[in-house]
Short mmCIF file of C-alpha atoms in Angstrom, two decimals:
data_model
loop_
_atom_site.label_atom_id
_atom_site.label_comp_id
_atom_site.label_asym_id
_atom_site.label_seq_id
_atom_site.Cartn_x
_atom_site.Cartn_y
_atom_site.Cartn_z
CA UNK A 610 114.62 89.35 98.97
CA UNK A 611 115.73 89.42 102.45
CA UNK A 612 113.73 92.28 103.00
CA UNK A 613 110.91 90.28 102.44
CA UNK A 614 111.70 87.44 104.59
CA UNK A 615 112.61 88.80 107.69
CA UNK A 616 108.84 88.78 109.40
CA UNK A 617 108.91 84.85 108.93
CA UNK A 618 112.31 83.99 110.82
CA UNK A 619 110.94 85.12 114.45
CA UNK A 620 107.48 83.28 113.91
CA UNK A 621 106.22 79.22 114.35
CA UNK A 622 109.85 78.03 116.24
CA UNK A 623 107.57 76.60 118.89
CA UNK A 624 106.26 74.23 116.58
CA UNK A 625 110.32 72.85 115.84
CA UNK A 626 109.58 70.80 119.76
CA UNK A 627 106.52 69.69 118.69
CA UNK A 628 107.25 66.69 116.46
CA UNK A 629 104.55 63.72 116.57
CA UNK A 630 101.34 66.38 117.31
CA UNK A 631 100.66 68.18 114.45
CA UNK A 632 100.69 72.14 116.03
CA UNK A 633 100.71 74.74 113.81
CA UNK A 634 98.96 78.25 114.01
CA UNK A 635 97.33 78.95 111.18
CA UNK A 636 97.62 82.75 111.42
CA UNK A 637 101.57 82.36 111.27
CA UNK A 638 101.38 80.00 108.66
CA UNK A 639 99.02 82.20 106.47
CA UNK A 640 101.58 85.58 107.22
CA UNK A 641 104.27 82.78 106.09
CA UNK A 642 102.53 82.09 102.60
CA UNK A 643 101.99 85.74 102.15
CA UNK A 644 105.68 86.54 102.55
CA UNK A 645 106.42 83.46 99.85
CA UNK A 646 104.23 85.29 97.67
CA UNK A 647 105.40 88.79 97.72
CA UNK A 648 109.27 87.21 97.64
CA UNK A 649 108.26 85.32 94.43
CA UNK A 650 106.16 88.57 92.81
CA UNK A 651 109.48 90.61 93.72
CA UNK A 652 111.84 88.06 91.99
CA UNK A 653 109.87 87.41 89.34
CA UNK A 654 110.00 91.47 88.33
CA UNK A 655 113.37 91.95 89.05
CA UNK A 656 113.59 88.54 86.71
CA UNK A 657 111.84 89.88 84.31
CA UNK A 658 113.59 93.14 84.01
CA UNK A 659 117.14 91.45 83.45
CA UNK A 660 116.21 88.99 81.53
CA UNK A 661 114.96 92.00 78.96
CA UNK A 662 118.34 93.84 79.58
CA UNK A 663 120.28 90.86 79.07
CA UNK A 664 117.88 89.92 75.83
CA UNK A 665 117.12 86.75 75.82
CA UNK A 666 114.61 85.69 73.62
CA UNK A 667 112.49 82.51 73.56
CA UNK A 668 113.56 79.67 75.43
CA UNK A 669 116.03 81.17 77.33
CA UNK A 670 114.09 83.46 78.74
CA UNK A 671 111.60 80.54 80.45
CA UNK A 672 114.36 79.04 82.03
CA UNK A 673 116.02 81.90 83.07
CA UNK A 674 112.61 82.30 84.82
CA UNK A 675 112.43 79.05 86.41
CA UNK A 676 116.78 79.66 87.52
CA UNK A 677 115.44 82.64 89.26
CA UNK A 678 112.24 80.63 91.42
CA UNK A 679 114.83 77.80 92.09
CA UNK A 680 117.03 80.43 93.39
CA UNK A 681 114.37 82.17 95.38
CA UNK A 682 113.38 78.95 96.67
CA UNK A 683 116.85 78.42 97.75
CA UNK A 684 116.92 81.67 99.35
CA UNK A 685 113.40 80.59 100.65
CA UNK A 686 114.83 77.72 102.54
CA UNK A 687 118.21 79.28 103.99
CA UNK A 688 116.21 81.90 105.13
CA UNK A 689 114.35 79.27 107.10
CA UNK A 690 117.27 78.25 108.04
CA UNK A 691 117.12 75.05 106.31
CA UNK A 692 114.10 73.60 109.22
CA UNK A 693 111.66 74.09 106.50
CA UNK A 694 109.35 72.35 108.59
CA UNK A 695 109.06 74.77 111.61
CA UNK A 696 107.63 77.62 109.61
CA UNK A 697 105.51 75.14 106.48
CA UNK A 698 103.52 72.46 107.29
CA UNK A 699 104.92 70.93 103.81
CA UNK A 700 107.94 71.35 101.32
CA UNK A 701 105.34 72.17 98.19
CA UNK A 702 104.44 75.39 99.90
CA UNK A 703 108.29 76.66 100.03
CA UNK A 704 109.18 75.31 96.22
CA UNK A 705 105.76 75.13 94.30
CA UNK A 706 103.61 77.71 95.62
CA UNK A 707 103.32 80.73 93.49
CA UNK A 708 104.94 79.52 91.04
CA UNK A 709 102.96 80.45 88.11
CA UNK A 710 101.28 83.45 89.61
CA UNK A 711 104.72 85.25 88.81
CA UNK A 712 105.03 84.15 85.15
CA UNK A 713 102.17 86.70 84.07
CA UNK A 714 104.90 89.60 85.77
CA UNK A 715 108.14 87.80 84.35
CA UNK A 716 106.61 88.16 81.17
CA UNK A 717 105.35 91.41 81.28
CA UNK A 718 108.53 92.69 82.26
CA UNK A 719 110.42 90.74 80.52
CA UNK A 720 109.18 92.17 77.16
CA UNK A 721 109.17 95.82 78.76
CA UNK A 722 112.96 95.82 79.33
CA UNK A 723 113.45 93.98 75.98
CA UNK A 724 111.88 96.46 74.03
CA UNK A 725 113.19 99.54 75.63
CA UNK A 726 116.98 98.00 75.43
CA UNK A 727 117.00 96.00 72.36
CA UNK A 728 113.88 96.99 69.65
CA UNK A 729 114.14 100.16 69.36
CA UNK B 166 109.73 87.09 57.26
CA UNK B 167 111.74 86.98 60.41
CA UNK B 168 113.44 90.47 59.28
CA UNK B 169 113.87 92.58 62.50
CA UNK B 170 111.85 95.72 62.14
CA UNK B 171 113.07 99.15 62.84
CA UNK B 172 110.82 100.50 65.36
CA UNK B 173 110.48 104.49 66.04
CA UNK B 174 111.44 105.57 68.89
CA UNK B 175 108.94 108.00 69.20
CA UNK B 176 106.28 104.59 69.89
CA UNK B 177 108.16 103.54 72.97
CA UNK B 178 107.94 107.36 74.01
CA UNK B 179 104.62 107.91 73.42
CA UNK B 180 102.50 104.33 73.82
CA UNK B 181 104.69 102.04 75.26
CA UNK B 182 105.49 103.62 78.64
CA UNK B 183 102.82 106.31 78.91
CA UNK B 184 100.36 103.16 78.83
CA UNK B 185 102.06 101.23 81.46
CA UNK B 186 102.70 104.45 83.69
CA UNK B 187 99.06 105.24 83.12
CA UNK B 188 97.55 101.52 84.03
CA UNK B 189 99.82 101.79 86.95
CA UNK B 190 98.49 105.24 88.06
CA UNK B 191 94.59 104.15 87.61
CA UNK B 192 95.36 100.65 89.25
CA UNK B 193 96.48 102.80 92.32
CA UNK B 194 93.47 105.11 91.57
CA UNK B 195 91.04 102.48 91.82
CA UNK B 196 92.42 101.07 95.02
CA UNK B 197 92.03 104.30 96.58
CA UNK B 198 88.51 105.12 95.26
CA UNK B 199 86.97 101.75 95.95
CA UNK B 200 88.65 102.15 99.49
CA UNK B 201 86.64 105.76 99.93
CA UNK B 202 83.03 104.15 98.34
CA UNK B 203 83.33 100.96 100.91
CA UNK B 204 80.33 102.29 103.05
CA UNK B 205 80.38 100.51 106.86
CA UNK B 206 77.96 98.64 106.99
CA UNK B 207 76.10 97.74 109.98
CA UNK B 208 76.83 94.15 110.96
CA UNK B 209 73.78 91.99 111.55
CA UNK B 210 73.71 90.74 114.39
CA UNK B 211 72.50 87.39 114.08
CA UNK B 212 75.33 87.09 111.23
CA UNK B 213 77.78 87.93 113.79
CA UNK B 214 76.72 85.90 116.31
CA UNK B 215 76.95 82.76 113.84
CA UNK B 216 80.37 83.88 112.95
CA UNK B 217 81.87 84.04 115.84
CA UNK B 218 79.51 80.31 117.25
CA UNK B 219 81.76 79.00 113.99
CA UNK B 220 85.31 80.48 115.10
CA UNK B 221 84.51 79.23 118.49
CA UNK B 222 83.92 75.43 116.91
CA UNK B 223 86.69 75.51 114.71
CA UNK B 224 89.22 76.54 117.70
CA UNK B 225 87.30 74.00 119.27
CA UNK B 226 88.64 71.18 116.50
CA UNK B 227 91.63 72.61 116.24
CA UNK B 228 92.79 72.25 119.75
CA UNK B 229 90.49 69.07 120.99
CA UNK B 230 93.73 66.85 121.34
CA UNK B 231 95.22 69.30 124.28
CA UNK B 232 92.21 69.16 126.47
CA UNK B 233 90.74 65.66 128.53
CA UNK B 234 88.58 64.05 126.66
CA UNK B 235 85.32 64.19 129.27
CA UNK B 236 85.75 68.21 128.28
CA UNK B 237 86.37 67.65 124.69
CA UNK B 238 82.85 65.70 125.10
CA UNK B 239 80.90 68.18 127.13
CA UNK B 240 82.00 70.97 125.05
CA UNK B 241 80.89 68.79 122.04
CA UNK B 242 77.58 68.46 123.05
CA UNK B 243 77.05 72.22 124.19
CA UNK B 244 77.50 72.89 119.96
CA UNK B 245 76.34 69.88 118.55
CA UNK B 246 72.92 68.56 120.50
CA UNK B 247 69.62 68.51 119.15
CA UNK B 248 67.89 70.61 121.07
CA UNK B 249 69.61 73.69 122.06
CA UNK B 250 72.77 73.26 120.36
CA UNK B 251 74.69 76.72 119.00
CA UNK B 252 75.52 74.76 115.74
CA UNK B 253 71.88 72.62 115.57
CA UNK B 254 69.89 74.45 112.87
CA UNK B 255 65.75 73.25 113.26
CA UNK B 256 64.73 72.79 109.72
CA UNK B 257 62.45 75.49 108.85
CA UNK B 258 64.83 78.55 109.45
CA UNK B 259 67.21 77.56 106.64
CA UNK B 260 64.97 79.62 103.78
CA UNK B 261 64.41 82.51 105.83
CA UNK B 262 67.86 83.54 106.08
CA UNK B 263 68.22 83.02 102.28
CA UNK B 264 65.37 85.31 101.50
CA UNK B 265 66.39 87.75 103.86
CA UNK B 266 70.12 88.23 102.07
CA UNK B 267 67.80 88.51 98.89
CA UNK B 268 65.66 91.06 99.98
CA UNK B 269 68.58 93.10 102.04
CA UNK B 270 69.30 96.44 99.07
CA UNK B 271 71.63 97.62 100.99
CA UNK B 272 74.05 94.43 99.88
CA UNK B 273 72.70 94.58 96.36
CA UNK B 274 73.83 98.30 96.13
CA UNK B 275 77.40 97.30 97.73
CA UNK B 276 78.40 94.45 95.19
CA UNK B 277 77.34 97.04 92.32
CA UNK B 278 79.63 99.58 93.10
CA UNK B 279 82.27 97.29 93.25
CA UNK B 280 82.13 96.00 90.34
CA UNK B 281 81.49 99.15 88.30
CA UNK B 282 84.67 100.46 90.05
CA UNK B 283 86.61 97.65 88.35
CA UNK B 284 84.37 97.59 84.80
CA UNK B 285 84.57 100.99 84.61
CA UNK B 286 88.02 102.53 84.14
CA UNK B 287 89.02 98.97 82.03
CA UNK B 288 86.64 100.14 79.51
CA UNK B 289 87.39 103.07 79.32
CA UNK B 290 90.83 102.41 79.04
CA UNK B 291 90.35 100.01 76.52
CA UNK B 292 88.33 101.96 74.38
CA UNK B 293 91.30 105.11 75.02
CA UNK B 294 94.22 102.74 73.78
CA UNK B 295 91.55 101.55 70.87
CA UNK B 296 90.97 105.24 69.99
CA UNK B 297 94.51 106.37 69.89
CA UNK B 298 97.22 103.31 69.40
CA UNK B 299 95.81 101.34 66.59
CA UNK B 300 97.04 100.44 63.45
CA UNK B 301 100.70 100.11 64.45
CA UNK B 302 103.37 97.73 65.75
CA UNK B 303 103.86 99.07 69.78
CA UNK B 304 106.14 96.05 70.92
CA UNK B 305 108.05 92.72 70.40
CA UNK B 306 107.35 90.13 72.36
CA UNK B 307 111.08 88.15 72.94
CA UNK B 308 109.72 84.63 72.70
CA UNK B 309 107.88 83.20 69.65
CA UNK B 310 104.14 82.44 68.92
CA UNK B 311 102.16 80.60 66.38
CA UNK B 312 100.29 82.05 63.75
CA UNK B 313 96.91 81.33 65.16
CA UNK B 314 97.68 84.09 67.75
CA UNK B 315 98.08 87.11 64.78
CA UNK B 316 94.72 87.50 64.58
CA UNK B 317 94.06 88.21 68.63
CA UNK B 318 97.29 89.90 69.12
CA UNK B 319 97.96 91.97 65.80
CA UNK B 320 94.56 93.44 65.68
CA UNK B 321 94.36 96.46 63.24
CA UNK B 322 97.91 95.90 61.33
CA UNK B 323 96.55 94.08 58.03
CA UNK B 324 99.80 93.12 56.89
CA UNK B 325 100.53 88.61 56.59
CA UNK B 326 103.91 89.29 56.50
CA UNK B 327 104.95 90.82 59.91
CA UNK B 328 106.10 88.19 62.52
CA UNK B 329 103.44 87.15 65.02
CA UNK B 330 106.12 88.61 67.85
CA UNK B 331 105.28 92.13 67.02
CA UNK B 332 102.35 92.88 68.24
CA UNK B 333 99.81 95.97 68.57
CA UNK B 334 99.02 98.01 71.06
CA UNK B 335 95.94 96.55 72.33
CA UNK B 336 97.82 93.56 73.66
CA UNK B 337 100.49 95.82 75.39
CA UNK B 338 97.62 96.62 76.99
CA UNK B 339 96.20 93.44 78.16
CA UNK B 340 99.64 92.05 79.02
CA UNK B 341 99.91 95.01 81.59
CA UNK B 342 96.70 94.21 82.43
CA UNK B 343 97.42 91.00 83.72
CA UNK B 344 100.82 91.25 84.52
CA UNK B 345 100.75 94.34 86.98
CA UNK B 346 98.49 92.27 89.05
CA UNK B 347 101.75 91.25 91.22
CA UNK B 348 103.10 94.80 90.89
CA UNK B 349 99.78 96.04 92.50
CA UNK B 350 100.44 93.85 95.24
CA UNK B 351 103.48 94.31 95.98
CA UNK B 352 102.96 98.29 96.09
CA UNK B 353 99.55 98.49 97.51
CA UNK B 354 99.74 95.83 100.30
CA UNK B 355 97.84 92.26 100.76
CA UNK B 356 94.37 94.27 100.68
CA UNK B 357 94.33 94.89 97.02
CA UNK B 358 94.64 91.28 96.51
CA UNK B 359 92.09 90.25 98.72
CA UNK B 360 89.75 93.02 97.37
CA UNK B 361 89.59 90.49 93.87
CA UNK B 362 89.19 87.72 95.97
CA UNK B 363 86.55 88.75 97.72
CA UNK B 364 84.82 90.12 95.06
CA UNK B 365 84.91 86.72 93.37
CA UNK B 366 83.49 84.92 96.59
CA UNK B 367 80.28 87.97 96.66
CA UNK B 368 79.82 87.03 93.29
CA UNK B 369 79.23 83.66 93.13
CA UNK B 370 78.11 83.01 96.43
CA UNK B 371 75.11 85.81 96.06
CA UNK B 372 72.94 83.35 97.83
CA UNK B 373 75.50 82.56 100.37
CA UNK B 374 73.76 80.46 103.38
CA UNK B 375 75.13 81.17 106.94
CA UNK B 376 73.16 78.34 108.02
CA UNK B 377 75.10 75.33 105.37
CA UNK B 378 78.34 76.59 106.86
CA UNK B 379 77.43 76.15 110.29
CA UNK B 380 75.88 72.42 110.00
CA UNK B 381 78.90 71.79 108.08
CA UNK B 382 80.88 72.95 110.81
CA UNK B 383 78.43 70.33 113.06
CA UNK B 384 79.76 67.27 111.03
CA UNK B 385 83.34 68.57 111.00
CA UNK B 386 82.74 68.08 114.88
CA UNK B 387 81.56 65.02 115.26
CA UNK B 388 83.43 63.01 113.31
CA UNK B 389 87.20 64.38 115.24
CA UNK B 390 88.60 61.84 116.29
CA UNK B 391 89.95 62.88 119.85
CA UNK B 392 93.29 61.47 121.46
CA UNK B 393 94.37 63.25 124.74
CA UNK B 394 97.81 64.73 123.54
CA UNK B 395 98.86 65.43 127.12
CA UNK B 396 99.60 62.21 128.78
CA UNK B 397 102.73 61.68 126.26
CA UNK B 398 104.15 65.18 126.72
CA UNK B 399 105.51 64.76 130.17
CA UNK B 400 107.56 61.90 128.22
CA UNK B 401 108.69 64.30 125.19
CA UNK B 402 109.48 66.84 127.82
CA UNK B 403 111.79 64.54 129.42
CA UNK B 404 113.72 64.07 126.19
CA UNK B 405 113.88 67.83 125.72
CA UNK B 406 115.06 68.27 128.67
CA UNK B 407 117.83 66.01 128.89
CA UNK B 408 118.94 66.98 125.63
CA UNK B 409 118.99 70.58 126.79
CA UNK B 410 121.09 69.16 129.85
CA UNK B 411 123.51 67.45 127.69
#
């Protein structure tokens, strides 16, 4: 994951002075997003993979999915180094965005690893 | 009913990962073709020159609070007045440019190729995995599903008894098909993803008007507000400052 954070941290710090006028550059903002979604897309694979090796089924697996985006969002926001508002113009963009888009991969490898390890 | 079934292993040999491996390999196949049959086209220049008429506005609202307002005013009127304003459309024009996109083959032969490049090798795919991996239980999936899904997902196994979590081949196949999307983009850069997008946006805005974007970009204009953001800074700079003192 930190690999995929590190183009945010030296972007949008001039914005931290700038409290009462709304300033934001929306080409830092938009790289910002894009490194929220390839963070999320990464965790949710590498989610998906152990949560076939460790074989959950069902339930379990869901929240294991959701543990994994709270936990990226976590990393999300200490990576930001807790100013969440110097590199996001809101706090939905660093805990809801993407949120679903990764469930489609979770799933898929979810029932890859599960298979491989535990069917057959 | 819920007996766990002994799977051979010979399935996840040969369907289960030679299907991924090969969706993988023509995802990244497609990227690459589509990226050699892009032709260049030759950018309009009347298209350009609205393009670029709407970045300046935009910049234009974007930044109005950081310049005095007489400027904010003048440059307001340069895009927005009746006469010979950049963004002012006359009336009449607005079908012509529609007609012309219509007419334009060149555009029409474009969005065709891109599509066929993405209907293409999912058929044939599809019809390959139909062909070959029917008939037979590829894959559990570890969560569990109503009956109303056996008949979508356990096409071609006629048996009542087999829990709905076993499923056929065909929807290994579209689960990688949806679920590689992320994979694609995480392996092939941002332009893969975009490439969808975009197609999306050619196809339903065929008839896309240049000219409804830019009189939208007229009212987005006239109704900013505009407050002169420097006259408080040299107060917020004196409270940076003395906290950088301190």
């Amino acid at each position: 994951m930190a690999g995929h954070g590190d183009s945010s941290s030296s972007q949008k710090k001039s914005s931290e002075v700038m409290n009462d006028v709304p300033t934001f550059s929306a080409e830092n903002l938009q790289n910002n997003m894009k490194v929220i979604y390839y963070s999320r897309t990464f965790m949710s694979i590498i989610g998906g993979v152990i949560a076939g090796i460790l074989g959950f089924t069902g339930f379990m697996g869901f929240i294991f999915y959701f543990l994994v985006m709270a936990v990226t969002s976590i990393g999300l926001i200490a990576k930001s180094k807790f100013s969440v508002h110097s590199y996001f113009d809101s706090w939905n963009r660093i805990i809801l965005d993407g949120f679903m888009g990764g469930l489609m991969s979770f799933v898929l490898f979810w029932t890859f690893a599960y298979d491989i390890v535990h069917i057959f | 009913m819920a007996e766990d079934l002994v799977l051979d292993t010979a399935i996840r040999d040969w369907v289960l990962i030679p299907l991924s491996v090969v969706m993988v390999l023509i995802g990244i196949l497609r990227y690459f073709v589509s990226k050699l049959m892009r032709s260049s086209q030759v950018p309009d220049l009347k298209i350009v020159k609205e393009g670029q008429v709407i970045v300046r506005a935009r910049n234009l609202r974007a930044g109005a609070n950081f310049i005095p307002p007489k400027s904010f005013r003048s440059r307001r009127v340069y895009f927005n007045n009746e006469e010979n304003g950049l963004l002012f459309v006359p009336k009449g024009q607005a079908q012509n440019a529609q007609a012309q996109m219509f007419s334009d083959p060149n555009m029409a032969m474009d969005m065709m190729k891109k599509n066929l490049s993405m209907i293409i090798p999912q058929t044939l795919t599809f019809a390959w995995v139909n062909f070959f991996f029917s008939g037979f239980v590829a894959a559990k999936i570890p969560f569990p599903l109503t009956q109303r899904f056996r008949s979508m997902l356990q096409n071609g196994i006629d048996l009542s008894t087999v829990d709905v979590s076993y499923v056929s081949s065909r929807s290994w196949y579209f689960l990688n098909l949806f679920g590689l999307r992320g994979l694609f983009s995480l392996i092939l850069g941002e332009e893969n993803a975009m490439d969808d997008t975009q197609r999306m946006m050619q196809m339903s805005g065929f008839g896309f008007d240049p000219t409804k974007s830019l009189s939208a970009e007229k009212d987005g204009l006239d109704i900013v507000q505009h407050e002169w953001a420097l006259p408080k800074f040299e107060h917020r700079a004196e409270v940076v400052l003395k906290k950088l003192i301190r």
